[in-house]
Amino acid sequence: QVQLVESGGGSVQAGGSLRLSCEASGSDRSLYAMGWYRLSSEKEREFVAAIISGGLQKYGESVKGRFTITREDAKNTIYLHMNALTPEDTAVYYCTGYRAYVAKWDEYDYWGQGTQVTVSS
């Protein structure tokens, strides 16, 4: 089993930046990939970003060029660096974990409890 714990959410004004963190722990914490999804009251669940163990990064269309996902293997931690935030980025952000290759990023095996990001105009 793997536990994912997010941190770093908060409130920021439009144009600002935030960094989210997600630490993996447990007996099987060496995951094939980790990533982020977000969910808001106005939108369906949306893929944000993912990073595969070899370093390959994938991004959702709405965050390309603004968000960057990185990983720190020594800490079993990934980060989501969010820049140029807009009110449309307001959501609960969930960390996701993948044990193996998936055809779709919504086929995650593990997810965290979520962290709220609020962007005001």
PDB file of C-alpha atoms in Angstrom:
ATOM      1  CA  GLN A   1       0.000   0.000   0.000  1.00  0.00           C
ATOM      2  CA  VAL A   2       1.015   3.574  -0.637  1.00  0.00           C
ATOM      3  CA  GLN A   3      -0.061   6.691   1.178  1.00  0.00           C
ATOM      4  CA  LEU A   4       0.062  10.058  -0.549  1.00  0.00           C
ATOM      5  CA  VAL A   5       0.072  13.236   1.507  1.00  0.00           C
ATOM      6  CA  GLU A   6      -0.306  16.624  -0.146  1.00  0.00           C
ATOM      7  CA  SER A   7       0.677  19.994   1.238  1.00  0.00           C
ATOM      8  CA  GLY A   8       1.184  23.547   0.056  1.00  0.00           C
ATOM      9  CA  GLY A   9      -2.293  24.641  -0.889  1.00  0.00           C
ATOM     10  CA  GLY A  10      -3.661  28.021   0.058  1.00  0.00           C
ATOM     11  CA  SER A  11      -5.042  31.279  -1.218  1.00  0.00           C
ATOM     12  CA  VAL A  12      -3.348  33.558  -3.701  1.00  0.00           C
ATOM     13  CA  GLN A  13      -4.279  36.427  -5.960  1.00  0.00           C
ATOM     14  CA  ALA A  14      -4.490  36.042  -9.710  1.00  0.00           C
ATOM     15  CA  GLY A  15      -1.071  36.101 -11.297  1.00  0.00           C
ATOM     16  CA  GLY A  16       0.553  34.626  -8.222  1.00  0.00           C
ATOM     17  CA  SER A  17       2.322  31.341  -7.630  1.00  0.00           C
ATOM     18  CA  LEU A  18       2.049  28.350  -5.346  1.00  0.00           C
ATOM     19  CA  ARG A  19       3.946  25.114  -4.932  1.00  0.00           C
ATOM     20  CA  LEU A  20       2.238  21.899  -3.976  1.00  0.00           C
ATOM     21  CA  SER A  21       4.063  18.906  -2.565  1.00  0.00           C
ATOM     22  CA  CYS A  22       3.110  15.255  -2.385  1.00  0.00           C
ATOM     23  CA  GLU A  23       5.059  12.685  -0.414  1.00  0.00           C
ATOM     24  CA  ALA A  24       4.628   8.980  -0.971  1.00  0.00           C
ATOM     25  CA  SER A  25       5.093   6.544   1.879  1.00  0.00           C
ATOM     26  CA  GLY A  26       4.367   2.902   2.508  1.00  0.00           C
ATOM     27  CA  SER A  27       5.656  -0.479   1.529  1.00  0.00           C
ATOM     28  CA  ASP A  28       5.375   0.097  -2.219  1.00  0.00           C
ATOM     29  CA  ARG A  29       6.234   3.779  -2.509  1.00  0.00           C
ATOM     30  CA  SER A  30       8.463   3.420  -5.584  1.00  0.00           C
ATOM     31  CA  LEU A  31       5.769   4.212  -8.093  1.00  0.00           C
ATOM     32  CA  TYR A  32       5.908   4.130 -11.866  1.00  0.00           C
ATOM     33  CA  ALA A  33       4.459   7.618 -11.985  1.00  0.00           C
ATOM     34  CA  MET A  34       2.898  10.282  -9.809  1.00  0.00           C
ATOM     35  CA  GLY A  35       0.749  13.178 -10.746  1.00  0.00           C
ATOM     36  CA  TRP A  36      -1.997  15.636  -9.962  1.00  0.00           C
ATOM     37  CA  TYR A  37      -5.690  15.886 -10.648  1.00  0.00           C
ATOM     38  CA  ARG A  38      -7.991  18.683  -9.626  1.00  0.00           C
ATOM     39  CA  LEU A  39     -11.672  18.921  -8.887  1.00  0.00           C
ATOM     40  CA  SER A  40     -13.807  21.999  -8.555  1.00  0.00           C
ATOM     41  CA  SER A  41     -17.510  22.618  -8.127  1.00  0.00           C
ATOM     42  CA  GLU A  42     -17.672  24.080 -11.635  1.00  0.00           C
ATOM     43  CA  LYS A  43     -15.663  21.526 -13.572  1.00  0.00           C
ATOM     44  CA  GLU A  44     -15.333  17.804 -13.860  1.00  0.00           C
ATOM     45  CA  ARG A  45     -12.233  16.050 -12.599  1.00  0.00           C
ATOM     46  CA  GLU A  46      -9.347  17.378 -14.632  1.00  0.00           C
ATOM     47  CA  PHE A  47      -5.912  15.958 -15.279  1.00  0.00           C
ATOM     48  CA  VAL A  48      -3.237  18.476 -14.341  1.00  0.00           C
ATOM     49  CA  ALA A  49       0.169  16.840 -14.687  1.00  0.00           C
ATOM     50  CA  ALA A  50       2.138  13.641 -14.230  1.00  0.00           C
ATOM     51  CA  ILE A  51       5.761  12.644 -14.060  1.00  0.00           C
ATOM     52  CA  ILE A  52       7.032   9.181 -14.879  1.00  0.00           C
ATOM     53  CA  SER A  53       9.922   7.552 -13.045  1.00  0.00           C
ATOM     54  CA  GLY A  54      12.308   8.299 -15.893  1.00  0.00           C
ATOM     55  CA  GLY A  55      11.475  11.985 -15.691  1.00  0.00           C
ATOM     56  CA  LEU A  56       9.032  12.338 -18.589  1.00  0.00           C
ATOM     57  CA  GLN A  57       6.405  14.950 -17.831  1.00  0.00           C
ATOM     58  CA  LYS A  58       2.829  15.222 -19.079  1.00  0.00           C
ATOM     59  CA  TYR A  59       0.487  18.189 -18.693  1.00  0.00           C
ATOM     60  CA  GLY A  60      -3.142  18.994 -19.148  1.00  0.00           C
ATOM     61  CA  GLU A  61      -3.874  21.525 -21.861  1.00  0.00           C
ATOM     62  CA  SER A  62      -5.133  24.208 -19.504  1.00  0.00           C
ATOM     63  CA  VAL A  63      -1.896  24.325 -17.471  1.00  0.00           C
ATOM     64  CA  LYS A  64       0.761  23.911 -20.144  1.00  0.00           C
ATOM     65  CA  GLY A  65       3.345  26.656 -19.952  1.00  0.00           C
ATOM     66  CA  ARG A  66       2.235  27.713 -16.466  1.00  0.00           C
ATOM     67  CA  PHE A  67       2.670  24.631 -14.275  1.00  0.00           C
ATOM     68  CA  THR A  68       5.744  22.449 -13.867  1.00  0.00           C
ATOM     69  CA  ILE A  69       5.908  19.074 -12.196  1.00  0.00           C
ATOM     70  CA  THR A  70       9.151  17.879 -10.663  1.00  0.00           C
ATOM     71  CA  ARG A  71      10.238  15.012  -8.455  1.00  0.00           C
ATOM     72  CA  GLU A  72      12.773  14.453  -5.700  1.00  0.00           C
ATOM     73  CA  ASP A  73      13.387  10.739  -5.587  1.00  0.00           C
ATOM     74  CA  ALA A  74      15.394  10.814  -2.374  1.00  0.00           C
ATOM     75  CA  LYS A  75      12.309  12.110  -0.588  1.00  0.00           C
ATOM     76  CA  ASN A  76       9.708  10.166  -2.598  1.00  0.00           C
ATOM     77  CA  THR A  77       8.155  13.532  -3.235  1.00  0.00           C
ATOM     78  CA  ILE A  78       6.762  15.351  -6.233  1.00  0.00           C
ATOM     79  CA  TYR A  79       6.088  19.039  -6.587  1.00  0.00           C
ATOM     80  CA  LEU A  80       3.697  21.076  -8.658  1.00  0.00           C
ATOM     81  CA  HIS A  81       5.007  24.554  -9.337  1.00  0.00           C
ATOM     82  CA  MET A  82       2.056  26.706 -10.330  1.00  0.00           C
ATOM     83  CA  ASN A  83       2.626  30.111 -11.900  1.00  0.00           C
ATOM     84  CA  ALA A  84       0.369  32.730 -13.459  1.00  0.00           C
ATOM     85  CA  LEU A  85      -2.569  31.402 -11.501  1.00  0.00           C
ATOM     86  CA  THR A  86      -6.078  32.416 -12.478  1.00  0.00           C
ATOM     87  CA  PRO A  87      -9.420  32.016 -10.692  1.00  0.00           C
ATOM     88  CA  GLU A  88     -10.103  29.089 -13.047  1.00  0.00           C
ATOM     89  CA  ASP A  89      -7.320  27.201 -11.266  1.00  0.00           C
ATOM     90  CA  THR A  90      -9.317  27.224  -8.037  1.00  0.00           C
ATOM     91  CA  ALA A  91      -9.899  23.604  -7.067  1.00  0.00           C
ATOM     92  CA  VAL A  92      -8.976  20.812  -4.723  1.00  0.00           C
ATOM     93  CA  TYR A  93      -5.774  19.290  -6.008  1.00  0.00           C
ATOM     94  CA  TYR A  94      -5.268  15.571  -5.508  1.00  0.00           C
ATOM     95  CA  CYS A  95      -1.989  13.746  -5.747  1.00  0.00           C
ATOM     96  CA  THR A  96      -2.193  10.471  -7.669  1.00  0.00           C
ATOM     97  CA  GLY A  97       0.056   7.427  -7.853  1.00  0.00           C
ATOM     98  CA  TYR A  98       0.466   4.784 -10.544  1.00  0.00           C
ATOM     99  CA  ARG A  99       1.986   1.354  -9.998  1.00  0.00           C
ATOM    100  CA  ALA A 100       2.525   0.715 -13.690  1.00  0.00           C
ATOM    101  CA  TYR A 101       1.907   2.107 -17.142  1.00  0.00           C
ATOM    102  CA  VAL A 102      -1.664   3.235 -17.780  1.00  0.00           C
ATOM    103  CA  ALA A 103      -3.395   4.160 -21.008  1.00  0.00           C
ATOM    104  CA  LYS A 104      -5.265   6.993 -19.317  1.00  0.00           C
ATOM    105  CA  TRP A 105      -4.083   9.184 -16.486  1.00  0.00           C
ATOM    106  CA  ASP A 106      -7.377   8.782 -14.666  1.00  0.00           C
ATOM    107  CA  GLU A 107      -6.530   5.114 -14.051  1.00  0.00           C
ATOM    108  CA  TYR A 108      -4.544   5.864 -10.932  1.00  0.00           C
ATOM    109  CA  ASP A 109      -4.040   3.339  -8.148  1.00  0.00           C
ATOM    110  CA  TYR A 110      -3.622   5.725  -5.236  1.00  0.00           C
ATOM    111  CA  TRP A 111      -4.735   9.230  -4.355  1.00  0.00           C
ATOM    112  CA  GLY A 112      -4.260  11.640  -1.512  1.00  0.00           C
ATOM    113  CA  GLN A 113      -6.704  13.556   0.619  1.00  0.00           C
ATOM    114  CA  GLY A 114      -6.455  16.704  -1.488  1.00  0.00           C
ATOM    115  CA  THR A 115      -5.331  20.252  -0.850  1.00  0.00           C
ATOM    116  CA  GLN A 116      -7.367  23.365  -1.588  1.00  0.00           C
ATOM    117  CA  VAL A 117      -6.057  26.038  -3.931  1.00  0.00           C
ATOM    118  CA  THR A 118      -8.042  29.261  -4.125  1.00  0.00           C
ATOM    119  CA  VAL A 119      -7.186  32.011  -6.587  1.00  0.00           C
ATOM    120  CA  SER A 120      -8.927  35.335  -6.202  1.00  0.00           C
ATOM    121  CA  SER A 121      -9.317  37.938  -8.925  1.00  0.00           C
TER     122      SER A 121
END
